[in-house]
Amino acid sequence: MSTMTLNAGPAAAVGDSTAEQNLVNTKADIKTVGSPFCDDAKLRMRNVNVFYGETQAIHDVSLDIGRNQVVAMIGPSGCGKSTFLRCLNRMNDTIEGCRVEGELSLDGDPIYGAKVDVVPLRARVGMVFQKPNPFPKSIYDNVAYGPKIHGIASRRAELDEIVENSLRRAGLWNEVKDRLDKPGTGLSGGQQQRLCIARAIAVSPEVILMDEPCSALDPIATARIEELIDELRENYTIAIVTHSMQQAARVSQRTAYFHLGKLVEVNDTETVFTNPEHELTEAYITGRFG
Amino acid sequence: MDMHFDQHISRQFNEDLESLKTEMLEMGGLVARQVADAVDALANADSELAEKVLQVEEEIDRCEMELDEHATLIIAKRQPAASDLRMVMSVIRIARDLERMGDEASKIAKMAIALTDEGTAPRGYTEIRHIANAVRKMMNDALDAYTRFDVESALKTLAEDEQVDMDYRSAIRELVTYMMEDPRSISRVMNVLWTLRSLERIGDHAKNICEQVVYLVKGADIRHGNKKNLR
């Protein structure tokens, strides 16, 4: 039988409750519950550990990201979800003292290893960041830059086509088609973020990583991006880190909950938001502790 | 998983959920009283008590609307998830069952008035008393199981509905035989029949409440005989 504690006086406020004490006691020994693996995995991660110098940021995380699937990663600040996301296209390489262990592969190709060239890897695994960061160039050049340096297109006609297609897919074409030569930085925040998404898809990546792509945007721009994520899923595999639980619930098919560098639960998004398996997941998504 | 609705970071959210549950249980208490009064009014030919039941009915309708409104506000303001969401959903569903139980109580009260007007005590009162006791117990146990988040007791109570259904069917058979033997009694016995029918329906609604206890605590939807959903 379940216990009931409904008559909450001020004394029952968060800090001193036995339930939270129980949660704290279980933290030391967290094993991932749910279904972290899938049959048709685009990205396969096994026993991933990440260290920043002496500090371990990710503890033994194993997870698959399925093809044409949106996986949301949620968890309190500092839980390691962004660190984990950044392992997937080796963005952590740029951080001094950061060490990544474990097996990570993209369609069977190892992501880490002496022989792996990160430049084509990052063309295959694109990224969109929290703050829109267009280059200080024209809208056109922002999108054309990637295809140019990756040698995907050189002729103007080819580039024109890629730019238009990418902007269309990012849902921005109609708003910018008459001012492609204007600076990308002159667009609104939401438009800039969609420009960054257009820039990411211009190099025809297979995977798009998104690190809180909407946290700097207003609700309308956010809704546009969420709509876009759903459309992009047809052609791409997407991993998104978000602080908005509702966003995770809306855009993803699977949700992964991270806590103190450990992967606590991975399940179908429906399950996570209606009947999560792990009590830490339940506590987080219902706002029982921060 | 233990159920705790008092540990949100937002104390206001704790209070909102707590008062939603309290309101629902108060409505449950009111409806239980209505069913008891309606049955007593019938058994004791007390048309005054029956009239009172008909008046209180309006209060129950108001409770249902208030509960719906409060639940809607919680959804709009808090976007509840997991057990919080299940709590809100279960309250909305139970409020509807309670309101219908209230309707059935009113129907019984109307039969009580009709039967009192006719005078003589007809056949079938023993059956009414027997089934009424069973469904009143079911109803109280169901609400009690909700209060304590007690799945085991909810499942036990839920199973009692089968016996009520059996008793109901055998009472109907007996009354039909009686009507065939004495056609003059038909109009009176029909009132008894409708009363039994209402009681049987109240049992069904009590069963629904039990299913919501399971949904709230376990997250499993076992309605319409889907017990297999309970892991």
Short mmCIF file of N, CA, C and O in Angstrom, two decimals, chain B residues 78-160:
data_model
loop_
_atom_site.label_atom_id
_atom_site.label_comp_id
_atom_site.label_asym_id
_atom_site.label_seq_id
_atom_site.Cartn_x
_atom_site.Cartn_y
_atom_site.Cartn_z
N ARG B 78 -0.63 24.89 -13.94
CA ARG B 78 0.52 24.10 -13.49
C ARG B 78 1.01 23.07 -14.50
O ARG B 78 2.05 22.45 -14.29
N GLN B 79 0.20 22.81 -15.54
CA GLN B 79 0.55 21.72 -16.46
C GLN B 79 1.05 20.49 -15.69
O GLN B 79 2.20 20.07 -15.84
N PRO B 80 0.19 19.92 -14.85
CA PRO B 80 0.65 18.80 -14.03
C PRO B 80 1.12 17.62 -14.88
O PRO B 80 0.63 17.43 -15.99
N ALA B 81 2.07 16.86 -14.33
CA ALA B 81 2.57 15.66 -15.02
C ALA B 81 2.53 14.49 -14.05
O ALA B 81 2.34 14.68 -12.84
N ALA B 82 2.71 13.31 -14.60
CA ALA B 82 2.83 12.07 -13.81
C ALA B 82 1.74 11.96 -12.75
O ALA B 82 0.57 12.15 -13.05
N SER B 83 2.10 11.70 -11.49
CA SER B 83 1.07 11.44 -10.47
C SER B 83 0.18 12.66 -10.25
O SER B 83 -1.01 12.51 -9.95
N ASP B 84 0.72 13.86 -10.41
CA ASP B 84 -0.12 15.06 -10.26
C ASP B 84 -1.20 15.09 -11.33
O ASP B 84 -2.36 15.38 -11.05
N LEU B 85 -0.79 14.76 -12.55
CA LEU B 85 -1.74 14.73 -13.66
C LEU B 85 -2.80 13.65 -13.42
O LEU B 85 -4.00 13.87 -13.63
N ARG B 86 -2.33 12.50 -12.94
CA ARG B 86 -3.28 11.40 -12.70
C ARG B 86 -4.24 11.77 -11.58
O ARG B 86 -5.42 11.41 -11.61
N MET B 87 -3.73 12.51 -10.60
CA MET B 87 -4.61 12.97 -9.52
C MET B 87 -5.73 13.85 -10.09
O MET B 87 -6.91 13.65 -9.81
N VAL B 88 -5.35 14.82 -10.93
CA VAL B 88 -6.34 15.74 -11.48
C VAL B 88 -7.34 14.98 -12.36
O VAL B 88 -8.55 15.16 -12.25
N MET B 89 -6.81 14.11 -13.22
CA MET B 89 -7.68 13.34 -14.10
C MET B 89 -8.64 12.46 -13.30
O MET B 89 -9.83 12.37 -13.61
N SER B 90 -8.13 11.81 -12.26
CA SER B 90 -8.98 10.92 -11.48
C SER B 90 -10.08 11.71 -10.77
O SER B 90 -11.21 11.26 -10.69
N VAL B 91 -9.75 12.90 -10.30
CA VAL B 91 -10.77 13.71 -9.63
C VAL B 91 -11.87 14.10 -10.62
O VAL B 91 -13.06 14.01 -10.31
N ILE B 92 -11.48 14.49 -11.83
CA ILE B 92 -12.47 14.87 -12.83
C ILE B 92 -13.42 13.69 -13.11
O ILE B 92 -14.63 13.84 -13.17
N ARG B 93 -12.81 12.51 -13.28
CA ARG B 93 -13.62 11.33 -13.59
C ARG B 93 -14.52 10.94 -12.42
O ARG B 93 -15.69 10.62 -12.60
N ILE B 94 -13.94 10.97 -11.22
CA ILE B 94 -14.72 10.56 -10.06
C ILE B 94 -15.86 11.54 -9.81
O ILE B 94 -16.97 11.14 -9.45
N ALA B 95 -15.60 12.83 -10.06
CA ALA B 95 -16.66 13.82 -9.84
C ALA B 95 -17.87 13.50 -10.71
O ALA B 95 -19.02 13.64 -10.27
N ARG B 96 -17.61 13.02 -11.92
CA ARG B 96 -18.72 12.68 -12.80
C ARG B 96 -19.48 11.46 -12.27
O ARG B 96 -20.71 11.42 -12.29
N ASP B 97 -18.71 10.46 -11.80
CA ASP B 97 -19.37 9.29 -11.21
C ASP B 97 -20.19 9.68 -9.99
O ASP B 97 -21.31 9.20 -9.82
N LEU B 98 -19.63 10.54 -9.17
CA LEU B 98 -20.36 10.95 -7.96
C LEU B 98 -21.65 11.68 -8.33
O LEU B 98 -22.69 11.47 -7.72
N GLU B 99 -21.54 12.53 -9.34
CA GLU B 99 -22.73 13.28 -9.74
C GLU B 99 -23.82 12.32 -10.21
O GLU B 99 -25.01 12.49 -9.89
N ARG B 100 -23.42 11.29 -10.95
CA ARG B 100 -24.40 10.32 -11.44
C ARG B 100 -24.98 9.50 -10.29
O ARG B 100 -26.16 9.14 -10.31
N MET B 101 -24.13 9.18 -9.30
CA MET B 101 -24.64 8.49 -8.11
C MET B 101 -25.69 9.36 -7.44
O MET B 101 -26.72 8.87 -6.98
N GLY B 102 -25.42 10.66 -7.43
CA GLY B 102 -26.39 11.61 -6.85
C GLY B 102 -27.70 11.56 -7.62
O GLY B 102 -28.79 11.56 -7.02
N ASP B 103 -27.60 11.50 -8.96
CA ASP B 103 -28.81 11.39 -9.79
C ASP B 103 -29.61 10.14 -9.43
O ASP B 103 -30.84 10.17 -9.33
N GLU B 104 -28.88 9.02 -9.25
CA GLU B 104 -29.56 7.77 -8.92
C GLU B 104 -30.25 7.89 -7.56
O GLU B 104 -31.37 7.40 -7.36
N ALA B 105 -29.57 8.56 -6.62
CA ALA B 105 -30.17 8.76 -5.29
C ALA B 105 -31.47 9.54 -5.43
O ALA B 105 -32.48 9.23 -4.76
N SER B 106 -31.47 10.56 -6.31
CA SER B 106 -32.69 11.34 -6.52
C SER B 106 -33.80 10.48 -7.10
O SER B 106 -34.97 10.61 -6.73
N LYS B 107 -33.40 9.60 -8.04
CA LYS B 107 -34.42 8.72 -8.63
C LYS B 107 -35.04 7.85 -7.54
O LYS B 107 -36.26 7.66 -7.51
N ILE B 108 -34.17 7.32 -6.65
CA ILE B 108 -34.68 6.48 -5.56
C ILE B 108 -35.62 7.30 -4.68
O ILE B 108 -36.69 6.83 -4.27
N ALA B 109 -35.24 8.55 -4.43
CA ALA B 109 -36.09 9.42 -3.60
C ALA B 109 -37.45 9.61 -4.26
O ALA B 109 -38.49 9.61 -3.58
N LYS B 110 -37.45 9.76 -5.58
CA LYS B 110 -38.73 9.91 -6.29
C LYS B 110 -39.59 8.65 -6.16
O LYS B 110 -40.81 8.73 -5.98
N MET B 111 -38.92 7.48 -6.29
CA MET B 111 -39.65 6.21 -6.09
C MET B 111 -40.21 6.16 -4.68
O MET B 111 -41.33 5.68 -4.45
N ALA B 112 -39.42 6.63 -3.72
CA ALA B 112 -39.85 6.60 -2.32
C ALA B 112 -41.14 7.40 -2.17
O ALA B 112 -42.09 6.96 -1.51
N ILE B 113 -41.17 8.58 -2.82
CA ILE B 113 -42.36 9.43 -2.73
C ILE B 113 -43.56 8.71 -3.40
O ILE B 113 -44.65 8.63 -2.83
N ALA B 114 -43.30 8.12 -4.57
CA ALA B 114 -44.37 7.43 -5.28
C ALA B 114 -44.90 6.26 -4.45
O ALA B 114 -46.12 6.07 -4.30
N LEU B 115 -43.98 5.47 -3.90
CA LEU B 115 -44.39 4.30 -3.12
C LEU B 115 -45.10 4.70 -1.84
O LEU B 115 -46.05 4.06 -1.40
N THR B 116 -44.64 5.80 -1.21
CA THR B 116 -45.28 6.27 0.02
C THR B 116 -46.72 6.70 -0.27
O THR B 116 -47.63 6.42 0.49
N ASP B 117 -46.89 7.38 -1.42
CA ASP B 117 -48.22 7.84 -1.79
C ASP B 117 -49.19 6.66 -1.97
O ASP B 117 -50.38 6.78 -1.69
N GLU B 118 -48.62 5.55 -2.45
CA GLU B 118 -49.48 4.39 -2.70
C GLU B 118 -49.83 3.63 -1.44
O GLU B 118 -50.69 2.77 -1.45
N GLY B 119 -49.09 3.90 -0.36
CA GLY B 119 -49.38 3.25 0.92
C GLY B 119 -48.68 1.92 1.05
O GLY B 119 -47.46 1.88 1.04
N THR B 120 -49.45 0.85 1.07
CA THR B 120 -48.96 -0.48 1.43
C THR B 120 -47.54 -0.82 0.96
O THR B 120 -47.16 -0.50 -0.17
N ALA B 121 -46.82 -1.48 1.82
CA ALA B 121 -45.47 -1.90 1.48
C ALA B 121 -45.50 -3.07 0.51
O ALA B 121 -46.11 -4.08 0.81
N PRO B 122 -44.90 -2.89 -0.66
CA PRO B 122 -44.94 -3.97 -1.64
C PRO B 122 -43.83 -4.98 -1.42
O PRO B 122 -43.03 -4.83 -0.50
N ARG B 123 -43.80 -5.96 -2.30
CA ARG B 123 -42.71 -6.94 -2.29
C ARG B 123 -41.41 -6.25 -2.69
O ARG B 123 -41.39 -5.21 -3.32
N GLY B 124 -40.28 -6.88 -2.34
CA GLY B 124 -39.00 -6.43 -2.86
C GLY B 124 -38.19 -5.58 -1.89
O GLY B 124 -37.05 -5.23 -2.16
N TYR B 125 -38.80 -5.21 -0.74
CA TYR B 125 -38.05 -4.35 0.18
C TYR B 125 -36.83 -5.04 0.78
O TYR B 125 -35.81 -4.40 1.00
N THR B 126 -36.94 -6.34 0.99
CA THR B 126 -35.80 -7.08 1.54
C THR B 126 -34.63 -7.01 0.57
O THR B 126 -33.49 -6.74 0.96
N GLU B 127 -34.94 -7.20 -0.71
CA GLU B 127 -33.89 -7.15 -1.73
C GLU B 127 -33.28 -5.76 -1.78
O GLU B 127 -32.06 -5.61 -1.88
N ILE B 128 -34.16 -4.75 -1.73
CA ILE B 128 -33.64 -3.38 -1.77
C ILE B 128 -32.67 -3.15 -0.63
O ILE B 128 -31.56 -2.65 -0.82
N ARG B 129 -33.11 -3.57 0.58
CA ARG B 129 -32.26 -3.33 1.75
C ARG B 129 -30.93 -4.07 1.59
O ARG B 129 -29.87 -3.51 1.87
N HIS B 130 -31.01 -5.28 1.11
CA HIS B 130 -29.81 -6.10 0.96
C HIS B 130 -28.83 -5.47 -0.04
O HIS B 130 -27.65 -5.26 0.26
N ILE B 131 -29.33 -5.13 -1.21
CA ILE B 131 -28.45 -4.55 -2.24
C ILE B 131 -27.99 -3.16 -1.83
O ILE B 131 -26.83 -2.78 -2.05
N ALA B 132 -28.89 -2.40 -1.18
CA ALA B 132 -28.51 -1.05 -0.74
C ALA B 132 -27.34 -1.12 0.23
O ALA B 132 -26.38 -0.34 0.14
N ASN B 133 -27.40 -2.08 1.18
CA ASN B 133 -26.29 -2.21 2.12
C ASN B 133 -24.99 -2.52 1.40
O ASN B 133 -23.94 -1.95 1.71
N ALA B 134 -25.07 -3.41 0.41
CA ALA B 134 -23.87 -3.81 -0.31
C ALA B 134 -23.27 -2.62 -1.09
O ALA B 134 -22.07 -2.37 -1.03
N VAL B 135 -24.13 -1.85 -1.81
CA VAL B 135 -23.55 -0.76 -2.62
C VAL B 135 -23.10 0.41 -1.74
O VAL B 135 -22.14 1.09 -2.07
N ARG B 136 -23.80 0.62 -0.62
CA ARG B 136 -23.33 1.69 0.28
C ARG B 136 -21.96 1.36 0.85
O ARG B 136 -21.10 2.22 0.96
N LYS B 137 -21.76 0.09 1.16
CA LYS B 137 -20.45 -0.33 1.66
C LYS B 137 -19.40 -0.15 0.56
O LYS B 137 -18.31 0.39 0.80
N MET B 138 -19.76 -0.58 -0.65
CA MET B 138 -18.82 -0.43 -1.77
C MET B 138 -18.40 1.02 -1.95
O MET B 138 -17.24 1.34 -2.16
N MET B 139 -19.40 1.88 -1.88
CA MET B 139 -19.16 3.30 -2.11
C MET B 139 -18.24 3.89 -1.05
O MET B 139 -17.27 4.58 -1.36
N ASN B 140 -18.54 3.56 0.22
CA ASN B 140 -17.70 4.07 1.30
C ASN B 140 -16.28 3.51 1.20
O ASN B 140 -15.29 4.23 1.38
N ASP B 141 -16.19 2.22 0.88
CA ASP B 141 -14.87 1.60 0.76
C ASP B 141 -14.08 2.20 -0.40
O ASP B 141 -12.85 2.37 -0.31
N ALA B 142 -14.78 2.51 -1.49
CA ALA B 142 -14.10 3.08 -2.66
C ALA B 142 -13.50 4.44 -2.30
O ALA B 142 -12.33 4.72 -2.60
N LEU B 143 -14.30 5.28 -1.66
CA LEU B 143 -13.81 6.61 -1.29
C LEU B 143 -12.69 6.50 -0.25
O LEU B 143 -11.70 7.25 -0.28
N ASP B 144 -12.84 5.52 0.64
CA ASP B 144 -11.82 5.29 1.66
C ASP B 144 -10.51 4.85 0.99
O ASP B 144 -9.43 5.32 1.35
N ALA B 145 -10.61 3.97 0.01
CA ALA B 145 -9.42 3.50 -0.71
C ALA B 145 -8.74 4.69 -1.40
O ALA B 145 -7.52 4.79 -1.44
N TYR B 146 -9.56 5.61 -1.94
CA TYR B 146 -8.98 6.80 -2.60
C TYR B 146 -8.24 7.65 -1.57
O TYR B 146 -7.13 8.10 -1.82
N THR B 147 -8.87 7.86 -0.42
CA THR B 147 -8.23 8.67 0.63
C THR B 147 -6.87 8.10 1.02
O THR B 147 -5.92 8.84 1.23
N ARG B 148 -6.80 6.77 1.10
CA ARG B 148 -5.55 6.16 1.57
C ARG B 148 -4.67 5.69 0.42
O ARG B 148 -3.65 5.04 0.65
N PHE B 149 -5.03 6.00 -0.83
CA PHE B 149 -4.27 5.52 -2.00
C PHE B 149 -4.05 4.02 -1.91
O PHE B 149 -2.95 3.52 -2.17
N ASP B 150 -5.08 3.31 -1.53
CA ASP B 150 -4.95 1.89 -1.22
C ASP B 150 -5.46 1.02 -2.38
O ASP B 150 -6.65 0.76 -2.51
N VAL B 151 -4.52 0.58 -3.22
CA VAL B 151 -4.88 -0.18 -4.42
C VAL B 151 -5.50 -1.53 -4.07
O VAL B 151 -6.48 -1.96 -4.67
N GLU B 152 -4.90 -2.18 -3.07
CA GLU B 152 -5.38 -3.51 -2.69
C GLU B 152 -6.86 -3.46 -2.30
O GLU B 152 -7.67 -4.26 -2.76
N SER B 153 -7.16 -2.51 -1.45
CA SER B 153 -8.53 -2.40 -0.99
C SER B 153 -9.46 -1.98 -2.13
O SER B 153 -10.61 -2.42 -2.21
N ALA B 154 -8.94 -1.15 -3.06
CA ALA B 154 -9.75 -0.75 -4.21
C ALA B 154 -10.10 -1.97 -5.07
O ALA B 154 -11.24 -2.13 -5.51
N LEU B 155 -9.12 -2.84 -5.28
CA LEU B 155 -9.35 -4.02 -6.10
C LEU B 155 -10.34 -4.97 -5.43
O LEU B 155 -11.17 -5.61 -6.08
N LYS B 156 -10.25 -5.03 -4.10
CA LYS B 156 -11.16 -5.89 -3.34
C LYS B 156 -12.60 -5.36 -3.48
O LYS B 156 -13.53 -6.11 -3.77
N THR B 157 -12.74 -4.05 -3.31
CA THR B 157 -14.06 -3.43 -3.40
C THR B 157 -14.64 -3.58 -4.81
O THR B 157 -15.82 -3.87 -5.00
N LEU B 158 -13.76 -3.37 -5.79
CA LEU B 158 -14.16 -3.48 -7.19
C LEU B 158 -14.77 -4.85 -7.49
O LEU B 158 -15.76 -4.98 -8.20
N ALA B 159 -14.17 -5.89 -6.88
CA ALA B 159 -14.63 -7.26 -7.15
C ALA B 159 -16.02 -7.50 -6.56
O ALA B 159 -16.75 -8.37 -7.03
N GLU B 160 -16.40 -6.71 -5.55
CA GLU B 160 -17.71 -6.92 -4.91
C GLU B 160 -18.86 -6.58 -5.85
O GLU B 160 -19.99 -7.00 -5.62
#
